[in-house]
Coordinates of C-alpha atoms in Angstrom, one line a residue:
X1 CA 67.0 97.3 113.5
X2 CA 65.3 100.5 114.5
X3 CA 63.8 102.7 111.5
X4 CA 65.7 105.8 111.0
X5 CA 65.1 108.9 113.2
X6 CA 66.4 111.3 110.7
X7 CA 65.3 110.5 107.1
X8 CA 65.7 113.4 105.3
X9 CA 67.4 112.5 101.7
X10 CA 69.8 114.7 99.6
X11 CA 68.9 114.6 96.3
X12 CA 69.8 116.1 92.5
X13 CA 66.7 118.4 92.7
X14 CA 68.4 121.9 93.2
X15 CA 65.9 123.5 95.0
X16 CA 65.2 120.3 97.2
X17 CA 66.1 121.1 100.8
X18 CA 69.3 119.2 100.5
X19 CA 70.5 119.4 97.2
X20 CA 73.6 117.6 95.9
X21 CA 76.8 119.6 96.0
X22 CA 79.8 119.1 95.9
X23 CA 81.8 119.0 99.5
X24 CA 78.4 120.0 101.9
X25 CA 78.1 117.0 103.2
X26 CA 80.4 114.8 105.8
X27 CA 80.0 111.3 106.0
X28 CA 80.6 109.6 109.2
X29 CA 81.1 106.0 109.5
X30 CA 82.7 103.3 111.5
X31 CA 84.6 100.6 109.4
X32 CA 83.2 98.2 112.3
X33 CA 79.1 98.7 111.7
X34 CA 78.1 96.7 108.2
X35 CA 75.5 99.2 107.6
X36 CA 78.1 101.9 107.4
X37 CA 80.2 100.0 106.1
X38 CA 77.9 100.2 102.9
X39 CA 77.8 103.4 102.4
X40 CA 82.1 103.7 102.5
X41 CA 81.7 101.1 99.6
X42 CA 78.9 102.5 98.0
X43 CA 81.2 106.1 97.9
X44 CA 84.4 104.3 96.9
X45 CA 82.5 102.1 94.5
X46 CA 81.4 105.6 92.3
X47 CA 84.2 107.5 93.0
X48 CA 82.6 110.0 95.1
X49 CA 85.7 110.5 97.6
X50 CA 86.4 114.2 96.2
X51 CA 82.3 115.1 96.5
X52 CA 81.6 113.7 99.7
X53 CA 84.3 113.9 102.9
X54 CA 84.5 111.0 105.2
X55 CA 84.8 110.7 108.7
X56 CA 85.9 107.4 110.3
X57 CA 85.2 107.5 114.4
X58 CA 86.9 105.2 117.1
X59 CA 85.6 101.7 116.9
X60 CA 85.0 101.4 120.8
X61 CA 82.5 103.6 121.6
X62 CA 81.7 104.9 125.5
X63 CA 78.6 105.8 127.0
X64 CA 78.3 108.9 124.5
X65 CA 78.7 106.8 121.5
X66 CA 80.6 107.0 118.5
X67 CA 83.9 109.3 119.1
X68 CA 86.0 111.1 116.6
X69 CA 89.1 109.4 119.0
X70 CA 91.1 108.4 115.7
X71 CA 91.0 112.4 114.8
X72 CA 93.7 115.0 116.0
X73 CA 92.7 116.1 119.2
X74 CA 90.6 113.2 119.6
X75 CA 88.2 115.5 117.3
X76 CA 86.5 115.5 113.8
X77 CA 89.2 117.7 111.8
X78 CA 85.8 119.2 109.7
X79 CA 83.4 119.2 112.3
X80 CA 85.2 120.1 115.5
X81 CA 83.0 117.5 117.1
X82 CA 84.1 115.1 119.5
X83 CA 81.1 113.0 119.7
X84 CA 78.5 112.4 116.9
X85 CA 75.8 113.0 119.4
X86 CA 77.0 116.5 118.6
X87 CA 75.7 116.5 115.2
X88 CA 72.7 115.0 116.4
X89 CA 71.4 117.4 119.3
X90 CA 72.7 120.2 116.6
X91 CA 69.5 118.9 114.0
X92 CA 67.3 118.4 117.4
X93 CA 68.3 119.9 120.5
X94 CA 65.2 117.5 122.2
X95 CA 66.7 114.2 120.4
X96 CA 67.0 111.3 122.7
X97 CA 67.2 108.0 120.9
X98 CA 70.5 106.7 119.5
X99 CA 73.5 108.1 117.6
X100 CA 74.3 105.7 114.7
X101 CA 76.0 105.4 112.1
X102 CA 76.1 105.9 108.5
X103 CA 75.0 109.7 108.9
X104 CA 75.3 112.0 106.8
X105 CA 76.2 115.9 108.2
X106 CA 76.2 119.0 106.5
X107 CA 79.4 120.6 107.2
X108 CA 78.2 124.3 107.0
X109 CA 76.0 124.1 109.7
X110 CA 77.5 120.9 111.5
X111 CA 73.9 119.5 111.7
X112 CA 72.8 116.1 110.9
X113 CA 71.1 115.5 107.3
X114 CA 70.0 111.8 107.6
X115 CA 71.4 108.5 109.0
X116 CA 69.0 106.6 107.0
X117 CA 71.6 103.8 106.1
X118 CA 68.0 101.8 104.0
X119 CA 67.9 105.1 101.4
X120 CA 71.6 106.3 101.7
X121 CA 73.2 104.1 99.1
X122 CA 70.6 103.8 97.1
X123 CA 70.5 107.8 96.7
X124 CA 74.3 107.8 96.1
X125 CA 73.7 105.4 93.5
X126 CA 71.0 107.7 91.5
X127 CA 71.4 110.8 92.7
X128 CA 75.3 111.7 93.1
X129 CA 75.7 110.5 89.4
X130 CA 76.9 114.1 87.9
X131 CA 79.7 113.9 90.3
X132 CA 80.5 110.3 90.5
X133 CA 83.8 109.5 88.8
X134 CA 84.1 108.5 84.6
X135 CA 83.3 104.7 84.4
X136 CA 81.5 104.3 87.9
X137 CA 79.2 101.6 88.0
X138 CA 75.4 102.0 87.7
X139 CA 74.5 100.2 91.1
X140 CA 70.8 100.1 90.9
X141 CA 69.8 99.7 87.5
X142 CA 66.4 100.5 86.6
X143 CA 65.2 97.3 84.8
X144 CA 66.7 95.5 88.0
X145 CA 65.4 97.4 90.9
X146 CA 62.3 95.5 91.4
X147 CA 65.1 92.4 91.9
X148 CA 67.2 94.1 93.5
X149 CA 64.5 95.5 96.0
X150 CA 62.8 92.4 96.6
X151 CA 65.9 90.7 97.6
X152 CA 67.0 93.2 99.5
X153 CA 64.2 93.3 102.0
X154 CA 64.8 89.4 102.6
X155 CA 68.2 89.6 102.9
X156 CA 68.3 92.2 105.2
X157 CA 65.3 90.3 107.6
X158 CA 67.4 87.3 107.5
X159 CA 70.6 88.2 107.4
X160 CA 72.0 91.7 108.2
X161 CA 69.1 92.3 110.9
X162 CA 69.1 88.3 111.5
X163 CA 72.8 88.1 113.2
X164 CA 71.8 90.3 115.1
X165 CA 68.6 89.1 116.2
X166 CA 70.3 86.0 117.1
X167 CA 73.4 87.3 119.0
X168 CA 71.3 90.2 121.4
X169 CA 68.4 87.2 121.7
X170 CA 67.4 87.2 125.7
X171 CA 65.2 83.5 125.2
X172 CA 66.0 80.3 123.2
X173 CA 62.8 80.7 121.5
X174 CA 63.8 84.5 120.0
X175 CA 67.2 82.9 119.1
X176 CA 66.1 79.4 117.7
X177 CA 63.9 81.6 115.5
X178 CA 66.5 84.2 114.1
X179 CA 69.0 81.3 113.5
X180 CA 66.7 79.0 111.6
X181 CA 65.9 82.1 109.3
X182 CA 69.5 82.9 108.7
X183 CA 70.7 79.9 107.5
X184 CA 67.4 79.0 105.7
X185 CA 67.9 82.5 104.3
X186 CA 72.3 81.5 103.3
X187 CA 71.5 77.9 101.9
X188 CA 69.1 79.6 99.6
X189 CA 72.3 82.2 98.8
X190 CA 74.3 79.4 98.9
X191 CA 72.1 77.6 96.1
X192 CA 71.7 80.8 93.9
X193 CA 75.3 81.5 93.6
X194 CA 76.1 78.2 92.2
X195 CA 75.4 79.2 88.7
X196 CA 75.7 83.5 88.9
X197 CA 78.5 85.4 89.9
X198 CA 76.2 88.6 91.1
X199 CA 73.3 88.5 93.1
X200 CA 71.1 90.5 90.6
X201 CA 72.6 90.6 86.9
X202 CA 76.0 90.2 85.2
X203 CA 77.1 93.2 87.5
X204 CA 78.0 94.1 90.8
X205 CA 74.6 96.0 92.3
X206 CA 73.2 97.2 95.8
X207 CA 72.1 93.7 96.4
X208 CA 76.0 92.6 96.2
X209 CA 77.2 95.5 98.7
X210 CA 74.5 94.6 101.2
X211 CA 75.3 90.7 101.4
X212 CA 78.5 91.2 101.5
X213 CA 79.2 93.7 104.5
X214 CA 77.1 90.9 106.2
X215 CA 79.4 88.2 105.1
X216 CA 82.7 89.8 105.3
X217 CA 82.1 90.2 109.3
X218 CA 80.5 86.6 109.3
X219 CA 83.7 84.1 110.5
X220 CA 85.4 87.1 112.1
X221 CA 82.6 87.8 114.9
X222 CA 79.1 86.2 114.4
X223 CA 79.8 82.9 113.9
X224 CA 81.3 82.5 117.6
X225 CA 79.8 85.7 119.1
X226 CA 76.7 85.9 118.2
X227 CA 76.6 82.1 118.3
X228 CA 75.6 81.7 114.8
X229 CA 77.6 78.9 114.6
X230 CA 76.1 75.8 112.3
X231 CA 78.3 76.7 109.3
X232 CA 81.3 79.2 108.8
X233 CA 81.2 81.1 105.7
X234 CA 84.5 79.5 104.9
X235 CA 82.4 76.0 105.1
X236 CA 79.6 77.3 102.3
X237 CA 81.7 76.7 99.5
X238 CA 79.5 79.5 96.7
X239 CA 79.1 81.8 99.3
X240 CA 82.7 81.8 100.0
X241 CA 84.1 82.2 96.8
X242 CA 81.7 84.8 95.8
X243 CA 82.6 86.6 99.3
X244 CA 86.3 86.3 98.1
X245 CA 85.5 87.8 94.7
X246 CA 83.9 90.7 95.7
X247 CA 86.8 91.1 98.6
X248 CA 89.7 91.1 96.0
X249 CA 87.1 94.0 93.9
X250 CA 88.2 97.2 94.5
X251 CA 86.3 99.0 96.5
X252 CA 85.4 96.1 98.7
X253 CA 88.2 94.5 100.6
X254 CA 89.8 98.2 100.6
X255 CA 87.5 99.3 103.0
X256 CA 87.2 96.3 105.6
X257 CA 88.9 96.5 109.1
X258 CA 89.2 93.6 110.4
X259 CA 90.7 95.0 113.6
X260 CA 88.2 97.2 114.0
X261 CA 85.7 95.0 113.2
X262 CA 86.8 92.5 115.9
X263 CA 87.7 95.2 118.4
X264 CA 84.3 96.8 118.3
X265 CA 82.2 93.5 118.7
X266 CA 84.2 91.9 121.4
X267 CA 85.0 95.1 123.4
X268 CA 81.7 97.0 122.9
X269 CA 79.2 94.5 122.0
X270 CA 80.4 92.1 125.0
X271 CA 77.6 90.4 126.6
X272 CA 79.4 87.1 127.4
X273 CA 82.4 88.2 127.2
X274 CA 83.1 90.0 130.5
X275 CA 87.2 90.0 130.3
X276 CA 86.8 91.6 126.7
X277 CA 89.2 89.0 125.1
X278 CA 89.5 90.1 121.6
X279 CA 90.0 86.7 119.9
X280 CA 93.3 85.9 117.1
X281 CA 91.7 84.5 114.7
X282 CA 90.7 83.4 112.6
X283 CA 93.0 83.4 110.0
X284 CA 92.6 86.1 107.3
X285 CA 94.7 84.9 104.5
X286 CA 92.2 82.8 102.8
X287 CA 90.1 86.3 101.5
X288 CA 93.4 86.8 98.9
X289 CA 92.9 83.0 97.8
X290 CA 91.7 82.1 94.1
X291 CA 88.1 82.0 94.0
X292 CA 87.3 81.0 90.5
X293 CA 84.1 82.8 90.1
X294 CA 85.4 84.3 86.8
X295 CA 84.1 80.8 84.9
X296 CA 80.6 82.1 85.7
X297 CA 81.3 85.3 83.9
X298 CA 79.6 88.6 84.4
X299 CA 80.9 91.7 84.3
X300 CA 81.8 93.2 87.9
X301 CA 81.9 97.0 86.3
X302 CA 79.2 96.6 83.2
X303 CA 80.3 99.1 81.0
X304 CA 82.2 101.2 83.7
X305 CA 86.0 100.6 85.2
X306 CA 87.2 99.9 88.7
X307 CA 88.0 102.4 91.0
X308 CA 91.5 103.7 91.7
X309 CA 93.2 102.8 95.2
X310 CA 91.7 104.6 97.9
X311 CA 93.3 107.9 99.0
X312 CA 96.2 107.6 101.3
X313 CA 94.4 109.3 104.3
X314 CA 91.5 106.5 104.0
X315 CA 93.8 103.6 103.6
X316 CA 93.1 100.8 106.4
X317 CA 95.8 100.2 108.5
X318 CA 98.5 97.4 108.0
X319 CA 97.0 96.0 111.5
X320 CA 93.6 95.6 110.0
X321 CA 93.9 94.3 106.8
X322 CA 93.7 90.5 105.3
X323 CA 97.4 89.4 104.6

C-alpha cells in the first residue's frame, strides 16, 4: 500500500493545528475498503458517533473515485461534495495521486485533514479520549503498545497489504511470494490463538481491529478473487472462531457490509472478471454460530462496557448483513 499523502494528525493539544473538537471533523469511509473499515470500528468501538460525523460513499466507484451516490442528491449532506476528490484538490489544488479512504475532513472549510488510515485509529484511541463515550475501551494500552506495534507491522506486510499483493500480482513469482507470506503469516495466527482470545492481552486492542477487517472480507472475496485460495478462514478452525467472536462484539459485525464488500471487489476491482458477476455466496450464517472462545477467558471491554447499537442512520442494510 502507498504511504499516506496527507498525514497531518488531529490531536488533544489545543493549540495544535488540528485540535480535537467536537463535530469539526467528517469522516469518510467506504464499508467495502478494510482500512476504512477500521476507523468506522475504531469510532463505534469508543463511542465517538456524536464527536465525529460519518460519511459512507457508494461502494462502486468511477473514474473520479469514491462518490457520495448513497447521499440525497447523490451528494455528501455535510459537505455538498459529490466526489471525495473534492475534499482533496480543496487541501491541494495541485494534488494528483489517489483519493482514498479513511480521510478525515474538516467540515468548516471542506478540506481534507489526513487520510493516514496507519495513525488514524491509533489517534482516536489516545487522543479523542475526553469525548469518547463512559466505559469505552482503552484500545492501545500503554504497557502493550510495543506488542501491539510490533504485531501490527507484520500483520499488516503479511496480511492486510499481503491479499492484496497477491490478488493485483502481474508474475507468478510476485504472487507465489505474497501468498507463501500470508499463510506463513495466518498458521502462525492460527497457532497463537489456540490458547488467547485477543491478539495482545485479555482485551480487545488495535491489533484485534486490524486482523479482523482483514479476515471478515477473507472467504467473502480473497479467497477466490484474489486467488488466495489454500485455506478458507472457515477451514482454520482458531482463526475462525476468534473471527466469529469479534463479529458477534458490538461494534464489529455492526459495521460489515457484506454487499458492499462483494459489490466493490467484483464490480470495481475486476481484473478477471470481465462480465462483473457478483458471486452468491458464500453463505453468511455461520458468523452468528457459537464460537466458544469464552473458555479462553479475557475480557473483550477490560474495565469498560460495550457499545450501544449503532444509530439508526448508520445501520447496515438488511441486504448486507450476516443472517
Amino acid at each position: 500500500m502507498s504511504p499516506s499523502r496527507f498525514d497531518d494528525r488531529i490531536t488533544a493539544d489545543p493549540d495544535s493545528a488540528w485540535p480535537v473538537e467536537a463535530g469539526r471533523y467528517r469522516l469518510v469511509a467506504s464499508r467495502a475498503c478494510p482500512f476504512a473499515s477500521r476507523a468506522v470500528v475504531s469510532r463505534r468501538l469508543l463511542g465517538l458517533e456524536d464527536a465525529i460525523s460519518l460519511a459512507v460513499v457508494d461502494p462502486i466507484q468511477d473514474d473520479r473515485g469514491w462518490n457520495f451516490g448513497l447521499g440525497p442528491g447523490g451528494r455528501d449532506p455535510v459537505l455538498g461534495y459529490r466526489y471525495l476528490s473534492e475534499a482533496y484538490l480543496a487541501a491541494d489544488a495541485d494534488y494528483d495521486g489517489g483519493f482514498s479512504v479513511p480521510a478525515m475532513v474538516d467540515v468548516a472549510t471542506r478540506r481534507l485533514v489526513t487520510n493516514d488510515f496507519g495513525v488514524m485509529t491509533l489517534d482516536l484511541a489516545t487522543q479523542w479520549t475526553a469525548l469518547a463515550r463512559p466505559g469505552a475501551p482503552d484500545l492501545y494500552p500503554e504497557p502493550l503498545r510495543a506488542e501491539i506495534d510490533e504485531l501490527n507491522e507484520v500483520v499488516f506486510r503479511d496480511v492486510n497489504a499481503g491479499v492484496y499483493e497477491a490478488g493485483m500480482a502481474t508474475t507468478q513469482e510476485a504472487y507465489s511470494r505474497a501468498y507463501d507470506a500470508l499463510f506463513a503469516r495466518l498458521d502462525a495466527l492460527e497457532e497463537r490463538l489456540r490458547t488467547r482470545r485477543y491478539l495482545v492481552g485479555d482485551t480487545i486492542t488495535e491489533a484485534d481491529i486490524r486482523l479482523f477487517t482483514s479476515l471478515v472480507r477473507f472467504d467473502a472475496v480473497y479467497h477466490g478473487h484474489f486467488r488466495c485460495n489454500r485455506s478458507k478462514l472457515t477451514e482454520m478452525p482458531a482463526l475462525w472462531a476468534y473471527a466469529r467472536d469479534l463479529f458477534q462484539t458490538p461494534g464489529f459485525g455492526d459495521t460489515v457490509d457484506f454487499d458492499h464488500i462483494k459489490r466493490h471487489y467484483h464490480l470495481v476491482l475486476d481484473e478477471g472478471n470481465p462480465h462483473h458477476i457478483v458471486p452468491g455466496g458464500p453463505d453468511l450464517s455461520g458468523w452468528l454460530t457459537p464460537h466458544g472462545r469464552e473458555a479462553l477467558g479475557g475480557r473483550p471491554f477490560g474495565d469498560g462496557t460495550p457499545p450501544g447499537p449503532p444509530p439508526g442512520a448508520e445501520a447496515v442494510p438488511p441486504r448486507g448483513r450476516a443472517a
